[in-house]
Coordinates of C-alpha atoms and ligand atoms in Angstrom, one line a residue:
X25 CA 0.0 0.0 0.0
X26 CA 1.2 3.5 -0.8
X27 CA 2.2 5.7 2.2
X28 CA -0.6 7.6 3.7
X29 CA -0.6 11.4 3.4
X30 CA -1.1 13.4 6.5
X31 CA -2.4 16.9 6.9
X32 CA 0.6 19.3 7.4
X33 CA 1.7 19.9 10.9
X34 CA -0.5 22.5 12.7
X35 CA -3.4 22.1 10.2
X36 CA -6.6 20.1 10.6
X37 CA -9.6 18.8 8.6
X38 CA -13.0 20.2 9.4
X39 CA -15.3 17.2 9.3
X40 CA -19.1 17.1 8.9
X41 CA -19.6 16.5 12.6
X42 CA -17.8 19.9 13.3
X43 CA -19.9 21.9 10.9
X44 CA -22.8 22.7 13.2
X45 CA -20.6 24.3 15.8
X46 CA -18.7 26.3 13.2
X47 CA -21.9 27.5 11.6
X48 CA -23.1 28.7 15.0
X49 CA -19.9 30.8 15.4
X50 CA -20.1 32.2 11.9
X51 CA -23.8 32.8 12.1
X52 CA -23.6 34.7 15.4
X53 CA -20.8 36.9 14.1
X54 CA -22.6 37.5 10.8
X55 CA -25.8 38.4 12.5
X56 CA -24.4 40.7 15.2
X57 CA -22.1 42.5 12.8
X58 CA -24.7 42.9 10.0
X59 CA -27.2 44.3 12.5
X60 CA -24.6 46.9 13.5
X61 CA -23.9 48.0 9.9
X62 CA -20.7 46.0 9.2
X63 CA -20.5 45.0 5.6
X64 CA -18.6 41.9 4.5
X65 CA -15.2 42.2 2.8
X66 CA -13.0 39.5 1.4
X67 CA -9.3 40.1 0.6
X68 CA -6.9 37.6 -1.0
X69 CA -5.4 34.8 0.9
X70 CA -1.9 35.9 -0.1
X71 CA -0.5 39.4 -0.4
X72 CA 2.8 41.1 -1.2
X73 CA 5.2 40.3 1.7
X74 CA 6.0 44.0 2.1
X75 CA 2.4 44.7 3.2
X76 CA 2.9 42.7 6.4
X77 CA 6.5 43.7 7.0
X78 CA 5.4 47.3 7.0
X79 CA 1.9 46.9 8.4
X80 CA 2.4 44.3 11.2
X81 CA 6.0 45.5 12.0
X82 CA 9.5 44.2 11.3
X83 CA 10.2 43.6 15.0
X84 CA 7.1 41.5 15.7
X85 CA 7.2 37.7 16.1
X86 CA 4.8 37.4 13.3
X87 CA 7.1 39.0 10.8
X88 CA 10.3 37.8 12.2
X89 CA 9.5 34.1 12.4
X90 CA 5.9 33.2 11.7
X91 CA 5.1 34.1 8.1
X92 CA 4.6 31.6 5.3
X93 CA 6.6 33.5 2.7
X94 CA 7.7 32.3 -0.7
X95 CA 8.6 33.6 -4.2
X96 CA 6.0 33.0 -6.8
X97 CA 7.0 31.9 -10.3
X98 CA 7.4 35.5 -11.3
X99 CA 10.0 36.1 -8.6
X100 CA 7.7 38.2 -6.4
X101 CA 7.8 37.6 -2.6
X102 CA 4.3 36.8 -1.4
X103 CA 3.0 35.8 2.0
X104 CA 0.0 33.8 3.2
X105 CA -1.8 36.4 5.3
X106 CA -1.0 36.1 9.0
X107 CA -3.8 38.6 9.9
X108 CA -6.5 40.6 8.3
X109 CA -6.1 44.3 9.3
X110 CA -3.2 45.3 7.1
X111 CA -4.9 43.7 4.0
X112 CA -8.2 45.5 4.8
X113 CA -6.4 48.9 5.1
X114 CA -4.7 48.1 1.8
X115 CA -8.1 47.5 0.2
X116 CA -9.5 50.7 1.9
X117 CA -6.8 52.7 0.3
X118 CA -6.9 50.9 -3.1
X119 CA -10.6 51.4 -3.5
X120 CA -10.7 55.0 -2.3
X121 CA -13.0 54.1 0.6
X122 CA -12.0 57.4 2.4
X123 CA -14.5 59.0 0.0
X124 CA -17.4 57.0 1.5
X125 CA -19.2 58.2 4.6
X126 CA -16.9 57.5 7.5
X127 CA -16.4 55.3 9.4
X128 CA -16.4 52.4 6.8
X129 CA -17.4 49.4 8.8
X130 CA -16.2 46.0 7.5
X131 CA -16.6 42.4 8.7
X132 CA -14.7 39.3 7.6
X133 CA -14.1 35.6 8.2
X134 CA -11.6 33.2 6.8
X135 CA -8.3 31.4 7.1
X136 CA -5.0 32.9 8.4
X137 CA -1.5 31.4 8.5
X138 CA 1.2 31.6 11.1
X139 CA 4.2 29.3 11.5
X140 CA 3.8 28.8 15.2
X141 CA 4.6 25.8 17.4
X142 CA 1.3 23.8 17.2
X143 CA -0.5 22.9 20.4
X144 CA -4.1 22.9 21.6
X145 CA -5.7 26.0 20.3
X146 CA -2.7 27.1 18.3
X147 CA -2.5 26.1 14.6
X148 CA -0.5 27.1 11.5
X149 CA -3.7 27.5 9.6
X150 CA -6.6 28.8 11.7
X151 CA -9.7 30.9 11.1
X152 CA -10.7 34.3 12.3
X153 CA -13.8 36.3 12.4
X154 CA -13.1 40.0 12.5
X155 CA -14.4 43.5 12.3
X156 CA -12.8 46.8 11.4
X157 CA -14.2 50.4 11.6
X158 CA -12.0 52.7 9.6
X159 CA -12.4 56.5 9.6
X160 CA -13.5 57.6 13.1
X161 CA -11.5 58.5 16.1
X162 CA -14.5 58.5 18.4
X163 CA -14.5 56.3 21.5
X164 CA -18.0 55.3 20.5
X165 CA -16.5 53.1 17.9
X166 CA -14.0 51.4 20.3
X167 CA -16.9 50.7 22.6
X168 CA -19.2 49.5 19.9
X169 CA -16.7 47.0 18.6
X170 CA -15.8 45.7 22.1
X171 CA -19.5 45.3 22.9
X172 CA -20.1 43.4 19.7
X173 CA -17.4 40.9 20.4
X174 CA -18.7 40.5 23.9
X175 CA -22.2 39.8 22.6
X176 CA -21.0 37.3 19.9
X177 CA -19.1 35.4 22.6
X178 CA -22.2 35.3 24.8
X179 CA -24.4 34.3 21.8
X180 CA -22.3 31.2 21.1
X181 CA -22.2 30.1 24.8
X182 CA -19.2 31.8 26.3
X183 CA -20.8 34.1 28.8
X184 CA -17.8 34.1 31.1
X185 CA -15.0 35.4 28.9
X186 CA -12.8 37.9 30.7
X187 CA -12.2 41.2 28.9
X188 CA -8.7 42.7 29.5
X189 CA -8.5 46.4 28.7
X190 CA -5.7 48.9 28.4
X191 CA -4.5 51.9 26.5
X192 CA -1.2 52.5 24.8
X193 CA -1.7 56.2 24.4
X194 CA -0.5 58.1 21.4
X195 CA 2.6 57.2 19.5
X196 CA 4.4 60.4 20.9
X197 CA 3.5 59.6 24.5
X198 CA 4.5 56.0 23.9
X199 CA 7.8 57.0 22.5
X200 CA 8.6 58.8 25.8
X201 CA 7.3 55.8 27.8
X202 CA 9.3 53.4 25.7
X203 CA 12.5 55.3 26.5
X204 CA 11.6 55.0 30.2
X205 CA 10.9 51.3 29.8
X206 CA 14.3 50.8 28.0
X207 CA 16.1 52.4 30.9
X208 CA 14.2 50.2 33.3
X209 CA 15.1 47.1 31.3
X210 CA 18.7 48.0 31.0
X211 CA 18.9 48.4 34.8
X212 CA 17.7 44.8 35.1
X213 CA 19.4 43.4 32.0
X214 CA 21.1 40.5 33.8
X215 CA 17.7 39.1 34.9
X216 CA 16.1 39.2 31.4
X217 CA 15.9 36.4 28.8
X218 CA 18.2 36.7 25.8
X219 CA 15.3 37.4 23.5
X220 CA 14.0 40.3 25.6
X221 CA 17.5 41.7 26.0
X222 CA 18.0 41.6 22.2
X223 CA 14.8 43.5 21.7
X224 CA 15.3 46.3 24.3
X225 CA 15.9 48.7 21.5
X226 CA 13.5 47.5 18.8
X227 CA 10.5 46.3 20.9
X228 CA 10.8 46.8 24.6
X229 CA 7.1 46.3 25.2
X230 CA 7.4 42.6 24.3
X231 CA 9.1 42.1 27.6
X232 CA 5.6 42.1 29.2
X233 CA 4.7 39.1 27.1
X234 CA 7.7 36.9 28.0
X235 CA 7.2 33.5 29.8
X236 CA 10.8 33.6 31.1
X237 CA 10.6 33.5 34.9
X238 CA 13.3 36.1 35.5
X239 CA 11.8 38.5 33.0
X240 CA 8.4 38.1 34.5
X241 CA 9.6 38.9 38.0
X242 CA 11.4 42.0 36.7
X243 CA 8.3 43.1 34.8
X244 CA 6.1 43.1 37.9
X245 CA 7.7 46.4 38.8
X246 CA 8.1 47.8 35.3
X247 CA 6.5 51.2 34.6
X248 CA 3.2 50.9 32.7
X249 CA 1.9 53.1 29.9
X250 CA -1.6 52.9 31.4
X251 CA -0.3 54.8 34.4
X252 CA 1.1 57.5 32.2
X253 CA -1.8 58.4 30.0
X254 CA -2.4 62.1 29.7
X255 CA -4.5 64.7 27.9
X256 CA -6.6 63.4 25.1
X257 CA -5.4 59.9 25.5
X258 CA -6.7 59.8 29.1
X259 CA -10.0 61.4 28.0
X260 CA -10.4 58.9 25.2
X261 CA -9.8 56.0 27.5
X262 CA -12.1 57.3 30.2
X263 CA -14.9 57.7 27.5
X264 CA -14.4 54.1 26.3
X265 CA -14.6 52.8 29.9
X266 CA -17.7 54.8 30.6
X267 CA -19.4 53.5 27.5
X268 CA -18.5 49.9 28.5
X269 CA -19.8 50.5 32.1
X270 CA -23.0 51.9 30.7
X271 CA -23.4 48.8 28.5
X272 CA -22.8 46.5 31.5
X273 CA -19.7 45.0 29.9
X274 CA -17.2 44.2 32.7
X275 CA -13.5 44.5 32.1
X276 CA -10.2 44.2 34.0
X277 CA -7.7 46.9 33.5
X278 CA -4.4 45.3 32.5
X279 CA -1.4 47.6 32.0
X280 CA 0.8 44.7 31.0
X281 CA -1.4 43.8 28.0
X282 CA 0.7 43.9 24.8
X283 CA -0.6 42.8 21.5
X284 CA 1.7 41.0 19.1
X285 CA 1.3 43.5 16.3
X286 CA 3.0 46.9 16.1
X287 CA 0.1 49.1 14.7
X288 CA -1.8 49.8 17.9
X289 CA -2.3 53.0 19.8
X290 CA -4.7 54.0 22.5
X291 CA -7.3 51.3 23.2
X292 CA -6.2 47.7 23.2
X293 CA -8.2 44.7 24.5
X294 CA -8.3 41.0 24.6
X295 CA -11.0 38.5 25.6
X296 CA -9.6 35.4 27.4
X297 CA -11.2 32.3 28.8
X298 CA -9.9 30.0 31.5
X299 CA -11.2 26.9 29.7
X300 CA -8.5 27.4 27.0
X301 CA -5.4 26.8 29.1
X302 CA -2.2 28.3 27.8
X303 CA -3.6 29.8 24.6
X304 CA -6.2 31.8 26.5
X305 CA -6.8 34.5 23.9
X306 CA -10.2 34.2 22.3
X307 CA -9.9 37.4 20.4
X308 CA -8.4 40.9 20.6
X309 CA -7.8 44.1 18.9
X310 CA -7.6 47.8 19.4
X311 CA -7.1 51.2 17.7
X312 CA -4.6 51.6 14.9
X313 CA -4.9 55.2 14.0
X314 CA -1.6 55.3 12.1
X315 CA -1.9 52.2 9.9
X316 CA -3.8 53.5 6.9
X317 CA -1.3 56.4 6.6
X318 CA 1.7 54.0 7.1
X319 CA 0.4 52.0 4.1
X320 CA 0.3 55.1 1.9
X321 CA -3.3 56.3 2.5
X322 CA -4.6 59.5 4.0
X323 CA -4.3 59.9 7.8
X324 CA -7.2 57.8 9.0
X325 CA -8.1 56.7 12.5
X326 CA -9.4 53.1 12.8
X327 CA -10.2 50.4 15.3
X328 CA -11.0 46.7 15.1
X329 CA -10.7 43.1 16.4
X330 CA -10.3 39.6 15.3
X331 CA -11.2 36.4 17.2
X332 CA -10.0 32.8 16.6
X333 CA -12.8 30.5 15.5
X334 CA -11.0 27.4 16.8
X335 CA -10.4 29.0 20.2
X336 CA -14.0 30.0 20.4
X337 CA -15.0 26.4 19.6
X338 CA -12.7 25.1 22.3
X339 CA -14.2 27.5 24.8
X340 CA -17.9 26.8 24.1
X341 CA -19.6 25.2 27.0
X342 CA -21.9 23.1 24.8
X343 CA -21.4 22.2 21.2
X344 CA -24.4 22.3 18.9
X345 CA -25.3 18.9 17.5
X346 CA -25.0 18.3 13.7
X347 CA -28.2 19.1 11.9
X348 CA -30.4 16.1 11.3
X349 CA -32.6 15.5 8.3
X350 CA -36.4 15.7 8.5
X351 CA -37.3 12.5 6.8
X352 CA -35.6 9.4 5.5
X353 CA -37.7 7.6 2.9
X354 CA -37.7 3.7 3.0
X355 CA -39.4 1.6 0.3
X356 CA -40.4 -2.0 0.0
X357 CA -41.1 -1.5 -3.7
X358 CA -40.3 0.9 -6.5
X359 CA -37.0 2.8 -5.8
X360 CA -37.5 5.2 -8.6
X361 CA -40.9 6.2 -7.0
X362 CA -39.2 6.7 -3.7
X363 CA -36.5 8.9 -5.3
X364 CA -39.2 11.0 -7.0
X365 CA -41.0 11.5 -3.7
X366 CA -37.7 12.6 -2.1
X367 CA -37.2 15.1 -4.9
X368 CA -40.6 16.5 -4.3
X369 CA -40.1 16.7 -0.5
X370 CA -36.8 18.6 -1.1
X371 CA -38.5 21.0 -3.5
X372 CA -41.0 21.6 -0.7
X373 CA -38.2 22.6 1.6
X374 CA -37.8 19.5 3.7
X375 CA -34.4 17.9 4.3
X376 CA -35.1 14.4 2.9
X377 CA -32.9 11.5 1.9
X378 CA -33.1 7.8 0.9
X379 CA -30.9 4.8 0.6
X380 CA -28.6 5.0 -2.4
X381 CA -26.9 1.7 -2.0
X382 CA -29.6 -0.7 -3.0
X383 CA -30.1 -2.0 0.5
X384 CA -32.8 -4.4 1.5
X385 CA -35.9 -3.1 3.3
X386 CA -34.3 -4.0 6.7
X387 CA -31.0 -2.4 5.6
X388 CA -32.9 0.8 4.7
X389 CA -34.6 1.0 8.1
X390 CA -31.2 0.6 9.7
X391 CA -29.9 3.4 7.4
X392 CA -32.8 5.6 8.4
X393 CA -31.9 5.1 12.0
X394 CA -28.2 5.8 11.4
X395 CA -29.0 8.9 9.4
X396 CA -30.3 10.6 12.5
X397 CA -33.5 11.5 10.6
X398 CA -36.4 12.7 12.8
X399 CA -38.8 10.6 10.8
X400 CA -38.8 7.6 8.5
X401 CA -41.4 7.5 5.7
X402 CA -42.1 3.9 4.9
X403 CA -43.6 3.3 1.5
X404 CA -45.5 0.1 1.2
X405 CA -45.7 -1.7 -2.1
X406 CA -49.5 -1.0 -2.4
X407 CA -49.1 2.8 -2.4
X408 CA -49.9 3.4 1.3
X409 CA -47.3 4.8 3.6
X410 CA -46.4 5.0 7.3
X411 CA -44.6 7.8 9.1
X412 CA -42.4 6.7 12.0
X413 CA -41.2 9.0 14.6
X414 CA -37.6 7.8 15.1
X415 CA -37.2 8.9 18.7
X416 CA -40.5 7.6 20.1
X417 CA -41.0 4.7 17.6
X418 CA -44.6 5.8 17.1
X419 CA -45.9 4.9 13.7
X420 CA -49.1 6.0 11.8
X421 CA -50.6 5.8 8.4
X422 CA -50.1 8.9 6.2
X423 CA -50.7 10.2 2.7
X424 CA -47.2 10.5 1.2
X425 CA -48.5 13.6 -0.8
X426 CA -49.3 15.5 2.4
X427 CA -46.0 14.8 4.2
X428 CA -44.4 18.1 3.4
X429 CA -47.3 20.1 4.8
X430 CA -47.5 17.8 7.8
X431 CA -43.8 18.1 8.7
X432 CA -43.7 21.8 8.1
X433 CA -41.7 22.0 4.8
X434 CA -40.9 25.6 4.1
X435 CA -41.9 25.6 0.4
X436 CA -39.7 27.1 -2.2
Ligands
HAM516 P1 -4.3 38.6 17.0 O1 -4.4 38.8 18.5 O2 -2.9 38.3 16.5 O3 -4.9 39.8 16.3 O4 -5.3 37.4 16.6 C1 -6.6 37.4 16.9 C2 -7.1 36.1 17.4 O5 -6.8 35.1 16.4 C3 -6.4 35.6 18.7 O6 -7.0 36.1 19.8 C4 -6.6 34.1 18.6 O7 -7.9 33.7 19.0 C5 -6.6 33.8 17.1 N1 -5.3 33.3 16.7 C6 -4.1 33.9 16.5 N2 -3.1 33.1 16.2 C7 -3.6 31.8 16.2 C8 -3.1 30.5 16.0 N3 -1.9 30.3 15.6 N4 -4.0 29.5 16.1 C9 -5.3 29.7 16.4 N5 -5.8 30.9 16.7 C10 -5.0 31.9 16.5 C11 -5.0 40.0 15.0 O8 -4.8 39.2 14.2 C12 -5.4 41.5 14.6 N6 -5.5 41.6 13.2 C13 -6.7 41.8 15.3 C14 -7.2 43.2 15.0 C15 -8.1 43.5 14.1 N7 -6.7 44.3 15.5 C16 -7.4 45.3 14.9 N8 -8.2 44.9 14.1

């Protein structure tokens, strides 16, 4: 026998049994975001590598070591998208969306790719749902987006996610703070991990994210940007908090919250869930007021989030069962007549099926049971029919022509 192929490391197959739970997550996101005026956008699965180097940031883990980058046959460097925000800003600029009424509110869902060490909840190909509102600096938008993600998580059965909230202030204020943090890190250099030490200059904030024990101890006493917010940054953050309070969305202030992407300023947030273990981030995001301009567009404030579909699935308290069909038709006689009846039932909006493997009558009944159908419609040779309720076993005579009406077919 030939060697079996395996799915690449860090990837997975989505099997029919998983579909109902996934549809619940997509459906909740679609509904909530559509109702709030977010229109769907789809961007390519791969982009020019430079978009992410610039947009996500050269010093981030994503750009330094997690991108699936390759040269295409024409010698251009392309990258499987590791995230959706930079591509959406690219599309916003390319399509002149700054001429539309602002903010432009966009929603998306699809696969993303990061070369990370696979473990539970961490994959190399994973799916995100996401939302971006581009073109408004108002704290109303930050709050609207956070509340939407909170509601989506509750809708799918994660009412207990914890919201961590912080603010990174403006780039100017953060530049001063970063200098202060660099000074602090240098004073404690000997206790830090090599990785953190190497990045004191390029990305000192990442020290907050380290799992290195020595670094963690040092960081407990590190200065925090959240304590240094001033002026409009402080006002903005206070307004976001007030809006969340008013909406009844609880949060924990976390001055050590750093996101793995460079484009953020002001509000940043993350929803986490204890049921997830080490990879506890369900979703996160924040403001990125400089990104559109960085990518060559007009200066445009923006805010958004993305959440991991697989993480949400892991954190759901109960998983929806796969959808079952309404009726499985079993026949002791003419198979073509059974097939015609199934066709009519489907046209009438019912989920209907029949045996397609020439099974005996007994075999078909077994198949009806295995199919999980709510009812079996048993066609007798003489043109009469019986409807069997598969869970109770109750059986009664029926007119096959009236089944659709009886079982509530939607009609097409
Ligand atoms: P992110 O925090 O890098 O943000 O990713 C968002 C979510 O995607 C994470 O919270 C996690 O649930 C999921 N995720 C990330 N990496 C993996 C992985 N390797 N395996 C499974 N799930 C994963 C962003 O991507 C930003 N674009 C969010 C954003 C939108 N900020 C502003 N707008």
